[in-house]
Coordinates of C-alpha atoms and ligand atoms in Angstrom, one line a residue:
Chain I
M1 CA 6.5 -11.2 36.8
I2 CA 10.0 -10.9 35.3
T3 CA 12.7 -13.6 35.6
F4 CA 16.2 -13.3 34.2
D5 CA 18.1 -16.6 34.2
N6 CA 21.8 -16.3 33.5
V7 CA 21.2 -13.8 30.8
S8 CA 24.2 -12.6 28.8
K9 CA 24.2 -10.2 25.9
R10 CA 27.1 -9.8 23.5
Y11 CA 26.6 -7.2 20.8
P12 CA 27.6 -8.0 17.2
G13 CA 30.7 -5.8 17.7
G14 CA 31.8 -8.2 20.4
H15 CA 31.0 -6.0 23.4
Q16 CA 29.7 -7.9 26.3
A17 CA 26.9 -5.6 27.5
L18 CA 25.4 -8.1 30.0
N19 CA 27.1 -11.0 31.7
Q20 CA 25.2 -13.8 33.4
V21 CA 22.5 -11.7 34.9
S22 CA 19.9 -13.4 37.1
F23 CA 17.1 -11.8 39.1
G24 CA 13.4 -12.0 39.6
L25 CA 10.8 -9.2 39.9
E26 CA 7.6 -10.2 41.5
D27 CA 4.1 -9.2 40.3
G28 CA 3.5 -5.7 41.6
E29 CA 7.1 -5.1 42.7
M30 CA 9.0 -1.9 42.0
A31 CA 12.7 -1.8 41.5
F32 CA 15.4 0.6 40.3
L33 CA 18.1 -0.4 38.0
T34 CA 21.3 1.6 38.4
G35 CA 24.9 1.6 37.4
R36 CA 27.4 3.8 35.6
S37 CA 27.0 4.8 32.0
G38 CA 27.5 1.9 29.8
A39 CA 26.8 -0.7 32.5
G40 CA 24.1 -2.3 30.5
K41 CA 20.9 -0.8 31.9
S42 CA 19.3 0.1 28.5
T43 CA 20.4 -3.2 27.1
L44 CA 18.6 -5.0 29.9
L45 CA 15.4 -3.1 29.2
K46 CA 15.8 -3.6 25.4
L47 CA 15.9 -7.4 26.1
L48 CA 12.7 -7.1 28.0
M49 CA 11.1 -5.2 25.0
V50 CA 12.5 -7.9 22.6
M51 CA 14.3 -5.1 20.7
E52 CA 17.4 -7.3 21.2
K53 CA 17.7 -11.0 21.8
P54 CA 19.9 -12.4 24.6
S55 CA 23.0 -14.3 23.4
Q56 CA 22.6 -16.6 26.3
G57 CA 20.1 -17.5 29.1
Q58 CA 16.4 -17.0 29.2
I59 CA 14.0 -14.3 30.1
V60 CA 10.4 -15.1 31.3
V61 CA 7.9 -12.3 31.6
D62 CA 4.4 -12.9 32.9
G63 CA 4.9 -16.6 32.2
K64 CA 6.1 -16.0 28.6
N65 CA 9.5 -17.2 27.6
L66 CA 10.7 -14.3 25.4
G67 CA 13.1 -16.6 23.5
R68 CA 10.2 -18.7 22.3
L69 CA 7.9 -15.8 21.5
P70 CA 6.9 -16.0 17.8
H71 CA 7.6 -13.0 15.7
Q72 CA 3.9 -12.2 15.2
Q73 CA 3.3 -12.3 18.9
I74 CA 5.9 -9.6 19.8
P75 CA 3.5 -6.6 19.1
Y76 CA 0.8 -8.1 21.4
Y77 CA 3.4 -8.8 24.1
R78 CA 4.7 -5.2 23.8
R79 CA 1.2 -3.8 24.2
R80 CA 1.1 -5.1 27.7
I81 CA 4.3 -3.3 28.7
G82 CA 4.6 0.4 29.0
V83 CA 8.0 1.9 28.2
V84 CA 9.6 5.2 28.8
F85 CA 12.5 5.5 26.5
Q86 CA 15.8 7.2 27.2
D87 CA 15.5 9.0 23.9
H88 CA 11.8 9.7 24.3
Q89 CA 10.9 8.2 20.8
L90 CA 8.2 10.8 20.1
L91 CA 6.8 11.7 16.8
F92 CA 7.2 15.3 15.8
D93 CA 4.7 15.3 13.0
R94 CA 1.7 15.2 15.4
S95 CA 0.5 16.8 18.5
V96 CA 1.2 15.8 22.1
F97 CA -2.3 14.4 22.3
E98 CA -1.8 12.2 19.2
N99 CA 1.5 11.0 20.5
V100 CA -0.1 9.8 23.7
A101 CA -3.1 8.3 21.9
L102 CA -0.9 6.1 19.6
P103 CA -0.9 2.9 21.7
L104 CA -4.7 3.2 22.1
Q105 CA -5.2 3.7 18.4
I106 CA -3.1 0.6 17.7
E107 CA -5.0 -1.4 20.2
G108 CA -8.3 -0.2 18.6
Y109 CA -9.9 1.6 21.4
P110 CA -13.1 3.4 20.5
K111 CA -12.4 7.1 20.1
H112 CA -14.3 8.4 23.0
E113 CA -12.7 5.9 25.4
A114 CA -9.3 6.7 23.9
D115 CA -9.8 10.4 24.3
R116 CA -10.8 10.0 27.9
R117 CA -7.7 7.9 28.7
V118 CA -5.3 10.2 26.9
R119 CA -6.6 13.2 28.9
A120 CA -6.3 11.3 32.1
A121 CA -2.7 10.4 31.3
L122 CA -1.8 13.9 30.3
D123 CA -3.4 15.2 33.4
K124 CA -1.3 13.0 35.5
V125 CA 2.0 14.3 34.0
G126 CA 0.7 17.9 34.1
L127 CA 0.5 18.4 30.3
L128 CA -3.2 18.7 29.8
K129 CA -3.0 22.3 28.7
K130 CA -0.4 21.5 26.1
E131 CA -2.2 18.6 24.4
K132 CA -2.6 20.4 21.1
M133 CA 1.1 21.5 20.8
N134 CA 3.8 19.8 18.8
P135 CA 6.3 18.0 21.1
L136 CA 9.1 20.0 19.3
M137 CA 7.7 23.2 21.0
L138 CA 8.1 21.6 24.4
S139 CA 11.1 21.4 26.7
G140 CA 13.2 18.3 27.2
G141 CA 11.5 17.6 30.5
E142 CA 8.1 18.1 29.0
Q143 CA 8.9 15.7 26.2
Q144 CA 10.0 13.1 28.7
R145 CA 6.6 13.5 30.4
I146 CA 4.8 12.9 27.1
G147 CA 6.7 9.7 26.9
I148 CA 5.6 8.8 30.4
A149 CA 2.0 9.6 29.6
R150 CA 2.2 7.4 26.5
A151 CA 3.7 4.5 28.5
V152 CA 0.9 4.5 31.0
V153 CA -2.0 5.4 28.8
N154 CA -3.1 1.8 28.1
R155 CA -2.7 0.8 31.8
P156 CA 0.0 -1.8 31.3
R157 CA 0.8 -4.4 34.0
I158 CA 4.5 -3.8 33.6
L159 CA 6.2 -0.4 33.3
L160 CA 9.8 -0.1 32.1
A161 CA 11.5 3.3 32.2
D162 CA 14.9 4.2 31.0
E163 CA 16.2 7.4 32.7
P164 CA 12.7 8.8 33.0
T165 CA 13.9 11.8 35.0
G166 CA 17.1 12.4 33.1
N167 CA 16.0 15.8 31.9
L168 CA 13.9 16.9 34.8
D169 CA 14.8 19.3 37.7
P170 CA 15.0 17.6 41.1
E171 CA 11.6 18.7 42.1
L172 CA 9.9 17.5 39.0
A173 CA 12.0 14.3 39.1
A174 CA 10.7 13.6 42.6
E175 CA 7.2 14.3 41.4
I176 CA 7.5 11.8 38.5
M177 CA 8.9 9.2 40.8
H178 CA 6.0 9.7 43.1
L179 CA 3.7 9.3 40.1
F180 CA 5.4 5.9 39.4
E181 CA 4.9 4.9 43.0
Q182 CA 1.2 5.6 42.5
F183 CA 1.1 3.3 39.5
N184 CA 2.9 0.7 41.5
Q185 CA 0.4 1.0 44.3
V186 CA -2.4 0.0 42.0
G187 CA -0.5 -3.1 41.0
V188 CA 1.8 -2.2 38.1
S189 CA 5.2 -3.9 38.2
M190 CA 8.0 -1.4 37.7
L191 CA 11.6 -1.5 36.6
I192 CA 13.2 1.9 36.4
A193 CA 16.7 2.5 35.1
S194 CA 18.3 5.6 36.6
H195 CA 21.7 6.8 37.7
D196 CA 20.2 9.5 39.9
L197 CA 21.3 7.7 43.1
S198 CA 20.5 10.5 45.4
L199 CA 16.9 10.4 44.3
I200 CA 16.4 6.7 44.2
T201 CA 18.0 6.0 47.6
R202 CA 15.5 8.4 49.1
L203 CA 12.7 6.1 47.9
Q204 CA 12.0 2.9 49.7
H205 CA 12.5 0.4 46.9
R206 CA 14.7 -2.4 45.7
I207 CA 17.8 -1.4 43.8
L208 CA 19.6 -3.6 41.3
T209 CA 23.1 -2.4 40.4
L210 CA 24.9 -3.3 37.2
D211 CA 28.6 -2.9 36.7
Q212 CA 30.1 -3.6 33.3
G213 CA 27.2 -5.9 32.5
E214 CA 27.3 -7.8 35.8
L215 CA 24.6 -7.6 38.5
V216 CA 26.8 -6.7 41.4
Q217 CA 24.2 -5.7 43.9
D218 CA 20.6 -6.4 44.6
A219 CA 19.5 -4.7 47.7
W220 CA 17.0 -2.6 49.5
Q221 CA 17.8 1.1 49.7
S222 CA 17.9 0.9 53.5
A223 CA 20.8 -1.5 53.2
L224 CA 22.8 0.8 51.0
P225 CA 25.5 1.7 50.8
T226 CA 27.0 -1.1 52.8
R227 CA 27.0 -4.3 50.7
Q228 CA 24.6 -7.0 51.9
E229 CA 23.1 -10.3 51.0
P230 CA 21.1 -9.8 47.9
H231 CA 17.5 -9.5 48.5
Q232 CA 16.5 -11.9 45.9
R233 CA 18.7 -13.7 43.4
S234 CA 17.1 -15.7 40.6
Q235 CA 14.7 -18.6 41.2
E236 CA 17.3 -21.3 41.7
Chain A
M1 CA 6.7 -3.1 50.9
N2 CA 3.1 -2.7 50.2
K3 CA 1.6 -5.8 48.6
P4 CA -0.4 -4.5 45.7
K5 CA -4.0 -5.4 45.1
R6 CA -4.6 -5.8 41.4
T7 CA -7.2 -3.2 40.7
A8 CA -5.9 -1.6 37.5
G9 CA -4.3 -3.0 34.4
A10 CA -5.2 -4.0 30.9
A11 CA -7.3 -6.8 32.2
Q12 CA -9.8 -4.3 33.6
H13 CA -10.8 -3.1 30.2
R14 CA -12.1 -5.7 27.7
I15 CA -12.7 -4.8 24.2
T16 CA -16.0 -6.3 23.1
A17 CA -16.4 -7.9 19.7
R18 CA -18.7 -5.2 18.5
G19 CA -16.4 -2.5 19.8
A20 CA -13.6 -4.2 18.0
M21 CA -15.5 -4.1 14.7
Q22 CA -16.4 -0.5 15.2
S23 CA -12.9 0.4 16.0
A24 CA -11.5 -1.5 13.0
W25 CA -13.8 0.7 10.9
Q26 CA -12.6 3.7 12.7
T27 CA -9.0 2.7 12.1
H28 CA -9.5 2.2 8.4
W29 CA -11.5 5.4 8.0
R30 CA -8.9 7.4 10.0
T31 CA -6.0 5.8 8.1
A32 CA -7.6 6.6 4.8
R33 CA -8.2 10.2 5.8
E34 CA -4.7 10.6 7.2
S35 CA -3.2 9.2 4.1
L36 CA -5.2 11.5 1.9
A37 CA -4.2 14.5 4.1
R38 CA -0.6 13.4 3.9
L39 CA -0.7 13.3 0.1
L40 CA -2.3 16.7 -0.1
R41 CA 0.3 18.1 2.2
T42 CA 2.8 17.8 -0.7
P43 CA 0.6 18.7 -3.6
G44 CA 3.4 19.1 -6.1
A45 CA 5.0 15.7 -5.6
T46 CA 1.6 14.0 -5.4
A47 CA 0.4 15.7 -8.6
M48 CA 3.5 14.5 -10.4
T49 CA 3.1 10.9 -9.3
V50 CA -0.6 10.9 -10.1
A51 CA 0.1 12.5 -13.6
V52 CA 2.7 9.8 -14.4
I53 CA 0.3 7.0 -13.3
G54 CA -2.5 8.7 -15.2
I55 CA -0.6 9.0 -18.4
A56 CA 0.6 5.4 -18.1
L57 CA -3.0 4.3 -17.8
L58 CA -4.2 6.7 -20.5
L59 CA -2.0 5.3 -23.3
P60 CA -3.3 1.7 -23.4
S61 CA -6.9 2.6 -22.5
G62 CA -7.0 5.3 -25.2
L63 CA -5.6 2.8 -27.7
L64 CA -8.1 0.1 -26.7
L65 CA -10.9 2.6 -27.0
S66 CA -9.8 3.6 -30.5
M67 CA -9.6 0.0 -31.5
D68 CA -13.1 -0.6 -30.3
N69 CA -14.4 2.3 -32.4
L70 CA -12.5 1.2 -35.5
R71 CA -13.8 -2.3 -35.1
T72 CA -17.4 -1.2 -35.0
L73 CA -16.7 1.0 -38.0
S74 CA -15.0 -1.7 -40.0
G75 CA -17.8 -4.1 -39.2
S76 CA -20.3 -1.6 -40.7
L77 CA -18.1 -1.2 -43.8
G78 CA -18.1 -4.9 -44.6
G79 CA -21.5 -4.6 -46.4
V80 CA -20.7 -1.9 -48.9
S81 CA -17.9 -3.8 -50.5
Q82 CA -17.7 -5.0 -54.1
I83 CA -17.2 -8.3 -55.8
S84 CA -15.7 -8.4 -59.3
L85 CA -16.4 -11.5 -61.5
Y86 CA -13.8 -11.8 -64.3
L87 CA -15.3 -13.7 -67.2
E88 CA -13.5 -16.0 -69.6
D89 CA -12.7 -14.6 -73.1
E90 CA -15.1 -16.8 -75.0
V91 CA -18.2 -15.6 -73.0
S92 CA -20.2 -13.5 -75.2
Q93 CA -21.9 -10.2 -74.3
V94 CA -25.4 -11.9 -74.3
E95 CA -24.2 -14.8 -72.2
A96 CA -22.6 -12.4 -69.8
E97 CA -25.7 -10.3 -69.5
A98 CA -27.8 -13.4 -68.9
L99 CA -25.4 -14.5 -66.1
S100 CA -25.6 -11.0 -64.6
A101 CA -29.4 -11.1 -64.6
Q102 CA -29.4 -14.5 -63.1
L103 CA -27.1 -13.5 -60.3
L104 CA -29.2 -10.5 -59.5
T105 CA -32.0 -12.9 -58.5
R106 CA -30.0 -14.2 -55.6
D107 CA -30.8 -13.0 -52.1
D108 CA -27.2 -12.3 -51.1
I109 CA -26.6 -10.0 -54.1
E110 CA -28.1 -6.5 -54.3
L111 CA -26.7 -5.2 -57.5
A112 CA -25.1 -6.7 -60.6
R113 CA -23.7 -4.8 -63.6
Y114 CA -22.0 -6.2 -66.6
V115 CA -19.0 -4.2 -67.8
S116 CA -17.9 -5.3 -71.3
P117 CA -14.3 -5.3 -72.3
E118 CA -14.9 -2.2 -74.4
E119 CA -16.5 -0.3 -71.5
G120 CA -13.7 -1.5 -69.3
A121 CA -11.1 -0.2 -71.7
A122 CA -13.0 3.2 -72.0
D123 CA -13.1 3.4 -68.2
F124 CA -9.4 2.5 -68.0
V125 CA -8.5 5.2 -70.4
R126 CA -10.7 7.7 -68.7
Y127 CA -9.5 7.0 -65.1
S128 CA -5.9 6.0 -65.6
G129 CA -4.8 8.4 -68.4
L130 CA -2.7 5.5 -69.7
G131 CA -4.8 5.2 -72.9
D132 CA -1.6 5.1 -75.1
I133 CA -0.6 1.8 -73.6
L134 CA -3.9 0.3 -74.4
R135 CA -3.9 1.7 -77.9
A136 CA -0.5 0.3 -78.5
L137 CA -1.8 -3.2 -77.9
E138 CA -3.4 -4.8 -80.9
E139 CA -6.2 -6.4 -79.0
N140 CA -8.2 -5.2 -76.0
P141 CA -6.6 -7.3 -73.2
L142 CA -9.4 -6.6 -70.7
P143 CA -11.9 -9.3 -69.9
G144 CA -15.6 -8.8 -69.4
V145 CA -16.4 -8.1 -65.8
I146 CA -19.6 -8.4 -63.7
V147 CA -19.5 -6.1 -60.8
L148 CA -21.6 -7.3 -57.8
T149 CA -22.7 -5.5 -54.7
P150 CA -23.4 -8.2 -52.1
A151 CA -25.9 -7.8 -49.3
M152 CA -24.4 -7.4 -45.8
L153 CA -21.7 -10.1 -45.5
D154 CA -19.1 -11.0 -42.9
S155 CA -15.8 -12.3 -44.1
P156 CA -16.5 -16.1 -43.9
A157 CA -19.8 -15.7 -45.8
A158 CA -18.0 -13.6 -48.4
A159 CA -15.4 -16.3 -48.8
A160 CA -18.1 -18.9 -49.3
L161 CA -19.8 -16.7 -51.9
Q162 CA -16.5 -16.2 -53.7
Q163 CA -16.0 -20.0 -54.0
E164 CA -19.5 -20.5 -55.2
L165 CA -19.2 -17.8 -57.9
A166 CA -15.8 -19.0 -59.1
A167 CA -17.4 -22.4 -59.8
Q168 CA -19.9 -20.8 -62.2
P169 CA -19.3 -21.7 -65.9
G170 CA -17.7 -18.9 -67.8
V171 CA -16.2 -17.3 -64.7
D172 CA -12.4 -17.0 -64.8
S173 CA -11.7 -15.5 -61.4
V174 CA -13.5 -13.7 -58.6
Q175 CA -12.0 -10.9 -56.7
I176 CA -13.5 -9.6 -53.5
D177 CA -12.9 -6.0 -52.7
L178 CA -13.8 -7.0 -49.1
E179 CA -10.1 -7.8 -48.8
W180 CA -9.1 -4.5 -47.5
V181 CA -11.8 -4.7 -44.8
D182 CA -10.4 -8.0 -43.9
R183 CA -6.9 -6.6 -43.9
L184 CA -8.1 -3.8 -41.6
Q185 CA -9.6 -6.3 -39.3
R186 CA -6.4 -8.2 -39.2
I187 CA -4.5 -5.0 -38.5
L188 CA -6.9 -4.1 -35.8
T189 CA -6.5 -7.5 -34.2
L190 CA -2.8 -7.1 -34.3
T191 CA -2.9 -3.6 -32.9
E192 CA -5.3 -4.8 -30.2
R193 CA -2.8 -7.4 -29.2
A194 CA 0.0 -4.8 -29.1
S195 CA -2.2 -2.6 -27.0
T196 CA -2.8 -5.4 -24.6
G197 CA 0.9 -5.9 -24.4
L198 CA 1.4 -2.2 -23.8
L199 CA -1.3 -2.4 -21.1
L200 CA 0.6 -5.1 -19.4
I201 CA 3.9 -3.2 -19.6
L202 CA 2.5 0.1 -18.5
S203 CA 0.6 -1.7 -15.6
L204 CA 4.0 -2.9 -14.6
A205 CA 5.3 0.6 -14.8
V206 CA 2.5 1.8 -12.6
L207 CA 3.4 -0.9 -10.1
F208 CA 7.0 0.3 -10.1
I209 CA 6.1 3.9 -9.9
T210 CA 3.9 3.5 -6.8
G211 CA 6.3 0.9 -5.4
N212 CA 9.2 3.4 -5.6
T213 CA 7.1 6.3 -4.3
I214 CA 6.0 4.2 -1.3
R215 CA 9.6 3.1 -0.7
L216 CA 10.6 6.7 -0.4
A217 CA 7.6 7.3 1.9
I218 CA 8.7 4.4 4.1
E219 CA 12.2 5.9 4.3
G220 CA 10.8 9.2 5.2
R221 CA 8.7 7.8 8.0
R222 CA 11.3 5.5 9.5
A223 CA 11.0 7.1 12.9
E224 CA 7.3 6.7 13.0
I225 CA 7.5 3.0 12.0
V226 CA 9.9 2.4 14.8
V227 CA 7.7 4.1 17.4
V228 CA 4.6 2.3 16.2
K229 CA 6.4 -1.1 16.4
L230 CA 7.6 -0.2 19.9
V231 CA 4.2 0.6 21.3
G232 CA 2.9 -2.7 20.0
G233 CA 1.9 -2.0 16.4
T234 CA 1.8 -5.2 14.2
D235 CA 3.3 -5.4 10.8
S236 CA -0.1 -4.8 9.3
D237 CA -0.7 -1.8 11.5
V238 CA 2.5 -0.3 10.2
A239 CA 1.7 -1.3 6.6
L240 CA -1.8 0.0 6.5
P241 CA -1.1 3.7 5.9
F242 CA 1.3 2.9 3.1
L243 CA -1.2 0.6 1.4
Y244 CA -3.8 3.3 1.6
C245 CA -1.3 5.8 0.1
G246 CA -0.6 3.4 -2.8
A247 CA -4.3 2.8 -3.4
L248 CA -5.0 6.5 -3.3
Y249 CA -2.2 7.1 -5.9
G250 CA -3.7 4.4 -8.1
L251 CA -7.2 5.7 -7.7
S252 CA -6.2 9.3 -8.5
G253 CA -4.1 8.0 -11.4
G254 CA -7.1 6.0 -12.8
L255 CA -9.4 9.0 -12.4
A256 CA -6.8 11.3 -14.1
A257 CA -6.6 8.8 -17.0
W258 CA -10.4 8.8 -17.3
V259 CA -10.6 12.6 -17.3
L260 CA -7.9 12.8 -19.9
L261 CA -9.7 10.2 -22.0
M262 CA -13.0 12.0 -21.8
L263 CA -11.3 15.3 -22.7
G264 CA -9.6 13.7 -25.7
L265 CA -12.9 12.2 -26.7
L266 CA -14.8 15.5 -26.4
T267 CA -12.3 17.2 -28.7
L268 CA -12.3 14.4 -31.3
Q269 CA -15.9 13.3 -31.1
G270 CA -17.4 16.4 -33.0
P271 CA -15.2 16.3 -36.1
A272 CA -15.1 12.5 -36.2
N273 CA -18.9 12.2 -36.1
E274 CA -19.1 14.9 -38.8
L275 CA -16.8 12.8 -41.0
L276 CA -18.8 9.7 -40.4
R277 CA -22.0 11.5 -41.3
L278 CA -20.3 12.7 -44.5
Y279 CA -19.6 9.1 -45.5
G280 CA -23.3 8.3 -44.9
S281 CA -22.7 6.4 -41.7
D282 CA -25.1 6.7 -38.8
L283 CA -22.4 5.6 -36.4
V284 CA -21.1 7.8 -33.7
I285 CA -17.8 7.6 -31.8
A286 CA -18.4 5.8 -28.5
G287 CA -16.8 6.7 -25.2
P288 CA -15.7 4.2 -22.6
G289 CA -18.8 2.4 -21.2
A290 CA -19.6 2.2 -17.5
G291 CA -17.8 -1.1 -17.3
S292 CA -14.6 0.1 -18.9
T293 CA -14.6 3.2 -16.7
I294 CA -15.0 1.1 -13.5
L295 CA -12.3 -1.3 -14.8
L296 CA -9.9 1.6 -15.4
I297 CA -10.4 3.2 -12.0
A298 CA -10.6 0.0 -10.1
G299 CA -7.6 -1.4 -12.0
G300 CA -5.6 1.8 -11.2
T301 CA -6.5 1.5 -7.5
L302 CA -5.5 -2.2 -7.5
L303 CA -2.2 -1.5 -9.2
G304 CA -1.4 1.3 -6.8
W305 CA -2.3 -0.9 -3.8
A306 CA -0.2 -3.8 -5.2
G307 CA 2.8 -1.6 -5.8
A308 CA 2.6 -0.4 -2.3
F309 CA 2.1 -3.9 -1.0
I310 CA 5.3 -5.1 -2.8
S311 CA 7.2 -2.2 -1.5
V312 CA 5.9 -2.7 2.1
K313 CA 6.9 -6.4 1.9
Q314 CA 10.4 -5.5 0.8
H315 CA 11.2 -2.6 3.0
L316 CA 9.1 -2.6 6.1
A317 CA 10.4 -5.7 7.7
A318 CA 13.9 -4.3 7.6
I319 CA 12.9 -1.4 9.9
E320 CA 13.0 -2.7 13.5
P321 CA 13.4 -0.7 16.7
R322 CA 17.0 -0.8 18.0
Ligands
ATP401 N1 23.6 -1.7 19.4 C1 24.8 -1.8 20.0 N2 25.8 -2.4 19.4 C2 27.0 -2.5 20.0 N3 27.3 -2.2 21.3 C3 26.3 -1.6 22.0 C4 25.0 -1.4 21.4 N4 24.1 -0.9 22.3 C5 24.9 -0.7 23.4 N5 26.1 -1.2 23.2 C6 27.2 -1.2 24.2 O1 26.8 -1.9 25.3 C7 27.2 -1.3 26.5 C8 25.9 -1.1 27.4 O2 25.1 -0.1 26.8 P1 23.8 0.4 27.5 O3 23.1 1.3 26.5 O4 23.0 -0.8 27.9 O5 24.3 1.2 28.7 P2 23.5 2.0 29.8 O6 23.8 1.4 31.1 O7 22.1 2.2 29.4 O8 24.3 3.4 29.7 P3 23.7 4.9 29.9 O9 23.5 5.1 31.4 O10 24.7 5.8 29.3 O11 22.4 4.9 29.2 C9 27.8 0.0 26.2 O12 29.2 -0.1 26.3 C10 27.5 0.2 24.7 O13 28.6 0.8 24.0
MG402 MG1 21.0 3.7 28.7

């Protein structure tokens, strides 16, 4: 579903955020992306969203080479990917409901269908009762959950999440991760950046570890913490 | 790892063509409503912008309307003008009166009156008060004149008549008092042209006003633009609300201009029509017709939309999610 082939990213300032990263994520697979702060997790996800372009290498998502994606095609590509942003990216001039409904509005869902889906998504993250409130009136964790609801509302085939449990208490964090596993079980491919190692090692999934822009480990949690053969390097 | 069966996902829900049409309508309708609501949320700023656009549109349209009325008026004045036939010195009173009577038989002449040099001198003394000058001269310098009132004539016909009359034996020169009407017509044409120029310049001003207002709106909604682009909004999805805002500014400005025009007309119409009646004219001051009204309002809307379009083209592309 996702293939990174020798991908490097150097920011205009000269900082090498990613260095020769190669890996593949299969259709329906779920993996965590971890590493210290500044390791390049957000950068990797931004490349997947075409918010940044790699300075080297190529990324193929669902058969599409992102380097060759024409500018006009980017929105349509983004519609098929759900993203939970590290900084939420919510709009504070509208209600929780309207925030979650945004991707559906853009895709042009009929109103009744959109309403139904928004409520279902809000129900999943436990915010149904707060749909009319402004996100500003909600806690950091609740805002994060609005972002999650918005990411899944149009049932994307791929879900990317950048620190989706960063602001949540351990119990709620575990609940959200469980929710992600449910999405995965119905076939959604997942890549979740998180440095909450204690949480992600408890879950039985693949873990990709970045260190200073390099992919230093690609393993199953059962294999951690001892270093082992990578589960799956890139295609070649 | 559990191998997933693909049961959910975007593929499951297909948007039908009819549904897509319906939702496109819904999108436009919702965007229009939201844009209006957004403008009404800052009534002061919106009123200012609308007023500026309204005044910019009022000026040229008011001028053009006045021109229209003056032109109708001057057209109707063309018929009451005079033609003066200055006779040669050797033409006697009898000859002159014969010529006058002969001219009166023509279809294009309604009245003819011979004014002898003596009568002319008397008139001159009476009306000018400069009798001493005339008396100081040994001879009466005034020629005999036949004063004609032509039937309704437009300028080219009058010019033709002038040539024909000048060719008559005994006629020294012909002066058409139509000249001032002609001059008025020329002035009107000139003013009309100037008004059209003003219309172009002020249309440009409306374009800039909405363009700039929309630029500020784009700046103010930067976060929203980023989010919409992130969740898959196309450039036109992002642009649509701003285009509606621009069109709404233009529409309101056009309406404001029309209302001001009608108010001006209402206050001026009474006295102006009174004046016309005093001068024996059965003309009345005309307001803008349905066509002009639609043109004004649609033109305003189009200008507002175009201003927004230019602004969107310039500033929206620069805002990309990072
Ligand atoms: N737009 C940018 N321009 C220049 N350098 C950047 C930019 N964005 C990120 N970087 C640098 O790239 C490196 C990787 O950043 P990134 O945001 O990917 O880290 P991260 O792993 O997500 O960290 P965190 O866990 O703190 O979110 C950092 O050193 C950062 O300073
Ligand atoms: Mg990050």
